[in-house]
Amino acid sequence: MYAIAIHGGAGTIARASLTPEQEAEYRQGLEAALDAGYEVLQKGGAALDAVEAAVRSLEDCPLFNAGRGAVFTHDGHHELDAAVMTGHNRLAGAIAGAREVQNPITLARLVMEKTDHVLLGYPGADDLAREHGLPLQPVEYFFTQKRYDQLQDALKSGKSQLDHAPDPHRKKGTVGAVALDSQGHLAAATSTGGMTAKKYSRIGDSPLIGAGTWADERCAISCTGDGEYFIRAVAAYDVACLVEYKGLSLEEAARVVVQEKLVAAKGEGGLIAVDAEGNLTLPFNSEGMYRASRREGEEPVVAIYKE
Ligand code: ASP
């Protein structure tokens, strides 16, 4: 059995606020990323390669808040966070605040595979990318007019914002993928530009192992939402703990974290998760979450709103 799920961010995504054309674009972006990951698994490839391929596709798509299309910081640049983890060997790599690397998820993987470290910050993360010849991009590459407009709105309101706040311009988000491969191995990956107008080198949950990203031999999880709440909840790891220590099913564990614990703490968002049997769950407590999934031999499922 193999299976994959991806997300493109959670938040206030009301049906009425997307035109049919915009909705079609998002669906295409999600489908392309899902296909990229599924194809790896179909060919017998590793879960790690599948989640990297899916996330790279989302990073390259300007609709989502990761890589190209990442949100602007308060100072008008981009600070990219990403993490990857493989379950069977509990290896992890992450970067926070990178400014130049085209595909942050590939740099996170490089940290995991080519260094003795887990998490690298700015400016060292970009230095590592440069040393290993990963493609770097000038600031213009990451520019999108909509993100720039979001920054101007945020500066007026005076605070950093969750990417999918009620404003129609803020409906794109953090990306992630989780996969089970035919060897029974699990992997999780998450990549984001973080919050619009973030200051002081703010780092969210996405690159923090256990908070926004986690994989072990039972399950793999990637989160999206209001990062500070996910950090305090150690959300991704909490799902894995409920599975391991309480014996909950993956679906029930994820429901407890997203619909009970995070709701009680007022943390908006969701997550995607897969277990070693190929069970998938994609819960969210926000109005919507860009998401897609596919299990071996089944049709792909792509969704945005609450069903
Ligand atoms: N969790 C991300 C962060 O706080 C944001 C998001 O998922 O949209 O950086």
mmCIF file of C-alpha atoms and ligand atoms in Angstrom:
data_model
loop_
_atom_site.group_PDB
_atom_site.id
_atom_site.type_symbol
_atom_site.label_atom_id
_atom_site.label_comp_id
_atom_site.label_asym_id
_atom_site.label_seq_id
_atom_site.Cartn_x
_atom_site.Cartn_y
_atom_site.Cartn_z
ATOM 1 C CA MET A 1 0.000 0.000 0.000
ATOM 2 C CA TYR A 2 1.144 3.525 -0.713
ATOM 3 C CA ALA A 3 -0.644 6.822 -0.105
ATOM 4 C CA ILE A 4 -0.063 10.571 -0.161
ATOM 5 C CA ALA A 5 -1.798 13.699 1.096
ATOM 6 C CA ILE A 6 -0.895 17.328 0.509
ATOM 7 C CA HIS A 7 -2.103 20.698 1.769
ATOM 8 C CA GLY A 8 -1.817 24.230 0.474
ATOM 9 C CA GLY A 9 -2.789 26.032 3.666
ATOM 10 C CA ALA A 10 -5.827 26.469 5.906
ATOM 11 C CA GLY A 11 -7.843 29.518 6.859
ATOM 12 C CA THR A 12 -10.887 31.548 5.975
ATOM 13 C CA ILE A 13 -11.530 30.246 2.517
ATOM 14 C CA ALA A 14 -15.194 30.967 1.844
ATOM 15 C CA ARG A 15 -16.775 29.497 -1.252
ATOM 16 C CA ALA A 16 -18.110 32.899 -2.285
ATOM 17 C CA SER A 17 -14.690 34.523 -2.229
ATOM 18 C CA LEU A 18 -13.082 32.458 -4.966
ATOM 19 C CA THR A 19 -14.166 32.949 -8.552
ATOM 20 C CA PRO A 20 -14.617 29.726 -10.545
ATOM 21 C CA GLU A 21 -11.402 30.603 -12.411
ATOM 22 C CA GLN A 22 -9.431 31.073 -9.196
ATOM 23 C CA GLU A 23 -10.821 27.865 -7.782
ATOM 24 C CA ALA A 24 -9.800 26.025 -10.943
ATOM 25 C CA GLU A 25 -6.263 27.419 -10.659
ATOM 26 C CA TYR A 26 -5.920 26.237 -7.081
ATOM 27 C CA ARG A 27 -7.265 22.826 -7.989
ATOM 28 C CA GLN A 28 -4.780 22.578 -10.826
ATOM 29 C CA GLY A 29 -1.925 23.548 -8.513
ATOM 30 C CA LEU A 30 -2.977 20.903 -6.006
ATOM 31 C CA GLU A 31 -3.482 18.238 -8.673
ATOM 32 C CA ALA A 32 -0.065 18.870 -10.204
ATOM 33 C CA ALA A 33 1.621 18.539 -6.801
ATOM 34 C CA LEU A 34 -0.359 15.430 -5.899
ATOM 35 C CA ASP A 35 0.527 13.842 -9.245
ATOM 36 C CA ALA A 36 4.215 14.658 -8.761
ATOM 37 C CA GLY A 37 4.236 12.864 -5.415
ATOM 38 C CA TYR A 38 1.959 10.000 -6.426
ATOM 39 C CA GLU A 39 4.067 9.228 -9.477
ATOM 40 C CA VAL A 40 7.130 8.710 -7.266
ATOM 41 C CA LEU A 41 5.199 6.258 -5.081
ATOM 42 C CA GLN A 42 3.679 4.477 -8.075
ATOM 43 C CA LYS A 43 7.154 3.779 -9.421
ATOM 44 C CA GLY A 44 8.153 2.226 -6.106
ATOM 45 C CA GLY A 45 9.995 5.356 -4.960
ATOM 46 C CA ALA A 46 10.566 6.532 -1.393
ATOM 47 C CA ALA A 47 8.083 8.507 0.688
ATOM 48 C CA LEU A 48 10.833 11.103 1.180
ATOM 49 C CA ASP A 49 11.179 11.615 -2.577
ATOM 50 C CA ALA A 50 7.397 11.786 -2.929
ATOM 51 C CA VAL A 51 6.888 14.493 -0.300
ATOM 52 C CA GLU A 52 9.820 16.481 -1.661
ATOM 53 C CA ALA A 53 8.442 16.304 -5.218
ATOM 54 C CA ALA A 54 4.957 17.365 -4.096
ATOM 55 C CA VAL A 55 6.209 20.246 -1.970
ATOM 56 C CA ARG A 56 8.614 21.477 -4.660
ATOM 57 C CA SER A 57 5.689 21.649 -7.064
ATOM 58 C CA LEU A 58 3.709 23.746 -4.565
ATOM 59 C CA GLU A 59 6.753 25.940 -3.854
ATOM 60 C CA ASP A 60 7.117 26.658 -7.557
ATOM 61 C CA CYS A 61 3.433 27.595 -7.869
ATOM 62 C CA PRO A 62 2.976 31.305 -7.058
ATOM 63 C CA LEU A 63 -0.509 30.720 -5.631
ATOM 64 C CA PHE A 64 0.824 29.200 -2.431
ATOM 65 C CA ASN A 65 2.729 30.768 0.449
ATOM 66 C CA ALA A 66 5.999 28.865 0.032
ATOM 67 C CA GLY A 67 8.959 29.387 -2.268
ATOM 68 C CA ARG A 68 7.755 31.558 -5.162
ATOM 69 C CA GLY A 69 4.676 33.420 -3.919
ATOM 70 C CA ALA A 70 5.744 33.454 -0.262
ATOM 71 C CA VAL A 71 4.337 36.269 1.856
ATOM 72 C CA PHE A 72 6.330 39.422 2.589
ATOM 73 C CA THR A 73 7.921 40.166 5.932
ATOM 74 C CA HIS A 74 7.348 43.521 7.597
ATOM 75 C CA ASP A 75 10.576 44.775 6.008
ATOM 76 C CA GLY A 76 9.457 43.732 2.539
ATOM 77 C CA HIS A 77 11.475 40.594 1.912
ATOM 78 C CA HIS A 78 10.812 36.866 2.293
ATOM 79 C CA GLU A 79 11.887 34.492 5.058
ATOM 80 C CA LEU A 80 11.333 30.888 4.140
ATOM 81 C CA ASP A 81 10.857 28.076 6.660
ATOM 82 C CA ALA A 82 10.762 24.365 5.816
ATOM 83 C CA ALA A 83 11.195 20.945 7.393
ATOM 84 C CA VAL A 84 11.312 17.339 6.332
ATOM 85 C CA MET A 85 11.314 14.160 8.427
ATOM 86 C CA THR A 86 11.495 10.448 7.674
ATOM 87 C CA GLY A 87 9.777 8.085 10.093
ATOM 88 C CA HIS A 88 11.610 4.759 9.943
ATOM 89 C CA ASN A 89 14.956 6.293 10.929
ATOM 90 C CA ARG A 90 13.645 9.456 12.653
ATOM 91 C CA LEU A 91 15.902 11.711 10.628
ATOM 92 C CA ALA A 92 14.951 15.351 10.193
ATOM 93 C CA GLY A 93 16.213 18.500 8.513
ATOM 94 C CA ALA A 94 14.895 22.047 8.636
ATOM 95 C CA ILE A 95 15.652 25.654 7.774
ATOM 96 C CA ALA A 96 14.290 28.903 9.130
ATOM 97 C CA GLY A 97 14.438 32.367 7.608
ATOM 98 C CA ALA A 98 16.174 31.436 4.343
ATOM 99 C CA ARG A 99 15.940 34.261 1.809
ATOM 100 C CA GLU A 100 17.392 33.058 -1.424
ATOM 101 C CA VAL A 101 16.925 29.346 -1.932
ATOM 102 C CA GLN A 102 14.424 28.555 -4.674
ATOM 103 C CA ASN A 103 13.165 25.334 -3.077
ATOM 104 C CA PRO A 104 13.361 25.485 0.723
ATOM 105 C CA ILE A 105 12.230 21.864 1.089
ATOM 106 C CA THR A 106 15.229 20.617 -0.863
ATOM 107 C CA LEU A 107 17.491 22.654 1.394
ATOM 108 C CA ALA A 108 15.802 21.131 4.467
ATOM 109 C CA ARG A 109 16.515 17.705 2.998
ATOM 110 C CA LEU A 110 20.124 18.720 2.424
ATOM 111 C CA VAL A 111 20.420 19.674 6.099
ATOM 112 C CA MET A 112 19.093 16.218 6.985
ATOM 113 C CA GLU A 113 21.321 14.289 4.607
ATOM 114 C CA LYS A 114 24.536 16.301 4.378
ATOM 115 C CA THR A 115 25.030 17.849 7.806
ATOM 116 C CA ASP A 116 25.065 16.682 11.421
ATOM 117 C CA HIS A 117 22.387 19.229 12.270
ATOM 118 C CA VAL A 118 18.625 19.424 12.250
ATOM 119 C CA LEU A 119 17.749 23.127 11.994
ATOM 120 C CA LEU A 120 19.733 25.890 10.312
ATOM 121 C CA GLY A 121 18.830 29.581 10.397
ATOM 122 C CA TYR A 122 19.623 32.680 8.386
ATOM 123 C CA PRO A 123 22.126 33.364 6.878
ATOM 124 C CA GLY A 124 23.810 29.947 7.228
ATOM 125 C CA ALA A 125 20.972 28.064 5.578
ATOM 126 C CA ASP A 126 21.410 30.017 2.345
ATOM 127 C CA ASP A 127 25.191 29.576 2.619
ATOM 128 C CA LEU A 128 24.717 25.808 2.739
ATOM 129 C CA ALA A 129 22.457 25.984 -0.325
ATOM 130 C CA ARG A 130 25.116 28.005 -2.141
ATOM 131 C CA GLU A 131 27.895 25.581 -1.180
ATOM 132 C CA HIS A 132 25.913 22.658 -2.541
ATOM 133 C CA GLY A 133 24.883 24.422 -5.719
ATOM 134 C CA LEU A 134 21.143 24.571 -5.040
ATOM 135 C CA PRO A 135 19.403 27.158 -7.228
ATOM 136 C CA LEU A 136 19.168 30.564 -5.530
ATOM 137 C CA GLN A 137 16.930 33.395 -6.633
ATOM 138 C CA PRO A 138 16.972 37.172 -6.332
ATOM 139 C CA VAL A 139 14.234 38.872 -4.336
ATOM 140 C CA GLU A 140 12.214 39.609 -7.513
ATOM 141 C CA TYR A 141 11.685 35.889 -8.097
ATOM 142 C CA PHE A 142 9.651 35.657 -4.902
ATOM 143 C CA PHE A 143 7.613 38.814 -5.655
ATOM 144 C CA THR A 144 3.906 38.505 -6.369
ATOM 145 C CA GLN A 145 1.621 41.522 -6.545
ATOM 146 C CA LYS A 146 -1.050 39.941 -4.346
ATOM 147 C CA ARG A 147 1.415 39.209 -1.560
ATOM 148 C CA TYR A 148 2.710 42.748 -1.833
ATOM 149 C CA ASP A 149 -0.834 44.104 -1.527
ATOM 150 C CA GLN A 150 -1.389 41.871 1.504
ATOM 151 C CA LEU A 151 1.675 43.369 3.129
ATOM 152 C CA GLN A 152 0.365 46.895 2.562
ATOM 153 C CA ASP A 153 -2.963 45.912 4.200
ATOM 154 C CA ALA A 154 -1.155 44.275 7.080
ATOM 155 C CA LEU A 155 1.086 47.291 7.614
ATOM 156 C CA LYS A 156 -2.012 49.469 7.798
ATOM 157 C CA SER A 157 -3.567 47.184 10.417
ATOM 158 C CA GLY A 158 -0.277 47.077 12.292
ATOM 159 C CA LYS A 159 0.039 43.341 12.914
ATOM 160 C CA SER A 160 1.215 40.179 11.260
ATOM 161 C CA GLN A 161 -1.561 37.994 10.003
ATOM 162 C CA LEU A 162 -2.371 34.409 9.281
ATOM 163 C CA ASP A 163 -2.133 34.020 5.566
ATOM 164 C CA HIS A 164 -5.778 33.029 5.162
ATOM 165 C CA ALA A 165 -7.348 35.861 7.138
ATOM 166 C CA PRO A 166 -10.832 36.982 6.043
ATOM 167 C CA ASP A 167 -9.463 39.329 3.434
ATOM 168 C CA PRO A 168 -9.968 37.884 -0.073
ATOM 169 C CA HIS A 169 -6.305 38.474 -0.858
ATOM 170 C CA ARG A 170 -5.127 36.137 1.869
ATOM 171 C CA LYS A 171 -6.350 32.822 0.672
ATOM 172 C CA LYS A 172 -3.182 30.986 -0.055
ATOM 173 C CA GLY A 173 -0.959 29.215 2.283
ATOM 174 C CA THR A 174 1.739 27.130 3.666
ATOM 175 C CA VAL A 175 2.242 23.840 1.886
ATOM 176 C CA GLY A 176 2.935 20.323 3.039
ATOM 177 C CA ALA A 177 2.895 16.664 2.129
ATOM 178 C CA VAL A 178 2.852 13.326 3.936
ATOM 179 C CA ALA A 179 3.381 9.935 2.326
ATOM 180 C CA LEU A 180 3.588 6.197 2.922
ATOM 181 C CA ASP A 181 5.652 4.266 0.370
ATOM 182 C CA SER A 182 5.491 0.645 -0.716
ATOM 183 C CA GLN A 183 8.397 -0.190 1.639
ATOM 184 C CA GLY A 184 6.217 0.906 4.551
ATOM 185 C CA HIS A 185 8.256 4.052 5.172
ATOM 186 C CA LEU A 186 6.652 7.363 6.132
ATOM 187 C CA ALA A 187 7.756 10.952 5.512
ATOM 188 C CA ALA A 188 6.431 14.450 6.169
ATOM 189 C CA ALA A 189 7.401 17.811 4.652
ATOM 190 C CA THR A 190 6.227 21.377 5.268
ATOM 191 C CA SER A 191 7.266 24.663 3.631
ATOM 192 C CA THR A 192 6.098 28.236 4.208
ATOM 193 C CA GLY A 193 6.761 31.930 3.969
ATOM 194 C CA GLY A 194 5.095 32.204 7.397
ATOM 195 C CA MET A 195 2.915 35.170 8.332
ATOM 196 C CA THR A 196 2.471 38.346 6.318
ATOM 197 C CA ALA A 197 4.357 41.287 7.869
ATOM 198 C CA LYS A 198 6.203 39.094 10.364
ATOM 199 C CA LYS A 199 8.969 40.898 12.271
ATOM 200 C CA TYR A 200 12.088 40.181 14.319
ATOM 201 C CA SER A 201 12.996 36.995 12.393
ATOM 202 C CA ARG A 202 9.774 35.348 13.606
ATOM 203 C CA ILE A 203 9.794 31.590 13.064
ATOM 204 C CA GLY A 204 6.581 29.576 12.915
ATOM 205 C CA ASP A 205 5.699 25.968 13.574
ATOM 206 C CA SER A 206 6.489 24.626 10.094
ATOM 207 C CA PRO A 207 10.275 24.119 10.522
ATOM 208 C CA LEU A 208 9.997 23.000 14.150
ATOM 209 C CA ILE A 209 10.122 19.241 14.419
ATOM 210 C CA GLY A 210 7.155 18.077 16.467
ATOM 211 C CA ALA A 211 5.207 21.323 16.106
ATOM 212 C CA GLY A 212 4.397 21.655 12.393
ATOM 213 C CA THR A 213 6.128 18.566 11.025
ATOM 214 C CA TRP A 214 6.593 15.043 12.361
ATOM 215 C CA ALA A 215 7.141 11.482 11.152
ATOM 216 C CA ASP A 216 7.813 8.229 13.014
ATOM 217 C CA GLU A 217 7.244 4.577 12.208
ATOM 218 C CA ARG A 218 3.479 4.906 12.881
ATOM 219 C CA CYS A 219 2.465 8.137 11.210
ATOM 220 C CA ALA A 220 3.545 11.303 9.386
ATOM 221 C CA ILE A 221 1.974 14.732 9.934
ATOM 222 C CA SER A 222 2.224 18.205 8.349
ATOM 223 C CA CYS A 223 0.348 21.157 9.874
ATOM 224 C CA THR A 224 -0.884 24.527 8.671
ATOM 225 C CA GLY A 225 -2.438 27.380 10.575
ATOM 226 C CA ASP A 226 -1.649 29.930 13.231
ATOM 227 C CA GLY A 227 1.903 28.839 13.973
ATOM 228 C CA GLU A 228 2.261 30.110 17.527
ATOM 229 C CA TYR A 229 -0.680 27.929 18.619
ATOM 230 C CA PHE A 230 0.724 24.876 16.871
ATOM 231 C CA ILE A 231 4.084 25.419 18.568
ATOM 232 C CA ARG A 232 2.531 25.659 22.019
ATOM 233 C CA ALA A 233 0.410 22.582 21.303
ATOM 234 C CA VAL A 234 3.380 20.644 19.851
ATOM 235 C CA ALA A 235 0.583 19.709 17.485
ATOM 236 C CA ALA A 236 2.162 17.255 15.045
ATOM 237 C CA TYR A 237 3.902 15.277 17.784
ATOM 238 C CA ASP A 238 0.770 15.283 19.910
ATOM 239 C CA VAL A 239 -1.072 13.427 17.137
ATOM 240 C CA ALA A 240 1.726 10.833 17.055
ATOM 241 C CA CYS A 241 1.692 10.561 20.860
ATOM 242 C CA LEU A 242 -2.060 9.942 20.966
ATOM 243 C CA VAL A 243 -1.544 7.162 18.425
ATOM 244 C CA GLU A 244 1.432 5.659 20.252
ATOM 245 C CA TYR A 245 0.533 6.049 23.912
ATOM 246 C CA LYS A 246 -3.251 6.095 23.852
ATOM 247 C CA GLY A 247 -3.710 3.683 20.969
ATOM 248 C CA LEU A 248 -6.069 6.034 19.140
ATOM 249 C CA SER A 249 -6.630 5.637 15.420
ATOM 250 C CA LEU A 250 -4.869 8.257 13.321
ATOM 251 C CA GLU A 251 -8.179 9.884 12.467
ATOM 252 C CA GLU A 252 -9.282 10.121 16.094
ATOM 253 C CA ALA A 253 -5.878 11.388 17.261
ATOM 254 C CA ALA A 254 -5.869 14.120 14.611
ATOM 255 C CA ARG A 255 -9.465 15.031 15.451
ATOM 256 C CA VAL A 256 -8.644 15.439 19.150
ATOM 257 C CA VAL A 257 -5.730 17.756 18.378
ATOM 258 C CA VAL A 258 -7.403 19.860 15.671
ATOM 259 C CA GLN A 259 -11.047 19.939 16.779
ATOM 260 C CA GLU A 260 -10.622 19.825 20.558
ATOM 261 C CA LYS A 261 -7.217 20.974 21.783
ATOM 262 C CA LEU A 262 -6.494 23.620 19.147
ATOM 263 C CA VAL A 263 -10.088 24.870 19.154
ATOM 264 C CA ALA A 264 -9.959 25.229 22.954
ATOM 265 C CA ALA A 265 -6.742 27.226 22.591
ATOM 266 C CA LYS A 266 -8.261 29.271 19.715
ATOM 267 C CA GLY A 267 -5.620 28.016 17.289
ATOM 268 C CA GLU A 268 -6.978 28.062 13.762
ATOM 269 C CA GLY A 269 -5.768 25.612 11.135
ATOM 270 C CA GLY A 270 -5.525 21.987 10.187
ATOM 271 C CA LEU A 271 -3.208 19.150 9.318
ATOM 272 C CA ILE A 272 -2.732 16.204 7.018
ATOM 273 C CA ALA A 273 -1.639 12.799 8.264
ATOM 274 C CA VAL A 274 -1.010 9.278 7.022
ATOM 275 C CA ASP A 275 -0.272 6.110 8.976
ATOM 276 C CA ALA A 276 1.645 2.922 8.215
ATOM 277 C CA GLU A 277 -1.551 1.217 6.963
ATOM 278 C CA GLY A 278 -2.171 3.991 4.470
ATOM 279 C CA ASN A 279 -5.044 5.592 6.390
ATOM 280 C CA LEU A 280 -5.308 9.276 5.584
ATOM 281 C CA THR A 281 -6.940 12.082 7.529
ATOM 282 C CA LEU A 282 -7.083 15.800 6.675
ATOM 283 C CA PRO A 283 -8.946 17.627 9.485
ATOM 284 C CA PHE A 284 -9.173 21.428 9.870
ATOM 285 C CA ASN A 285 -11.057 23.763 12.182
ATOM 286 C CA SER A 286 -10.943 26.744 9.822
ATOM 287 C CA GLU A 287 -13.415 27.488 7.058
ATOM 288 C CA GLY A 288 -11.332 25.737 4.471
ATOM 289 C CA MET A 289 -8.059 24.036 3.709
ATOM 290 C CA TYR A 290 -6.524 23.502 0.291
ATOM 291 C CA ARG A 291 -5.931 19.777 0.219
ATOM 292 C CA ALA A 292 -5.629 16.666 -1.914
ATOM 293 C CA SER A 293 -4.950 12.995 -1.370
ATOM 294 C CA ARG A 294 -4.662 9.696 -3.156
ATOM 295 C CA ARG A 295 -4.270 6.080 -2.065
ATOM 296 C CA GLU A 296 -2.843 3.285 -4.176
ATOM 297 C CA GLY A 297 -5.281 2.268 -6.865
ATOM 298 C CA GLU A 298 -7.832 4.922 -5.918
ATOM 299 C CA GLU A 299 -8.849 8.150 -7.614
ATOM 300 C CA PRO A 300 -7.355 11.436 -6.428
ATOM 301 C CA VAL A 301 -9.464 13.616 -4.122
ATOM 302 C CA VAL A 302 -9.014 17.405 -4.286
ATOM 303 C CA ALA A 303 -10.945 19.733 -1.965
ATOM 304 C CA ILE A 304 -10.898 23.277 -0.638
ATOM 305 C CA TYR A 305 -13.981 23.938 1.485
ATOM 306 C CA LYS A 306 -15.764 22.011 4.202
ATOM 307 C CA GLU A 307 -17.645 19.196 2.555
HETATM 308 N N1 ASP B 1 1.887 27.717 10.109
HETATM 309 C C1 ASP B 1 2.464 28.769 9.332
HETATM 310 C C2 ASP B 1 3.263 29.678 10.224
HETATM 311 O O1 ASP B 1 2.781 30.032 11.288
HETATM 312 C C3 ASP B 1 1.453 29.586 8.589
HETATM 313 C C4 ASP B 1 0.427 28.812 7.796
HETATM 314 O O2 ASP B 1 0.287 27.616 7.950
HETATM 315 O O3 ASP B 1 -0.273 29.444 6.954
HETATM 316 O O4 ASP B 1 4.327 30.101 9.847
#
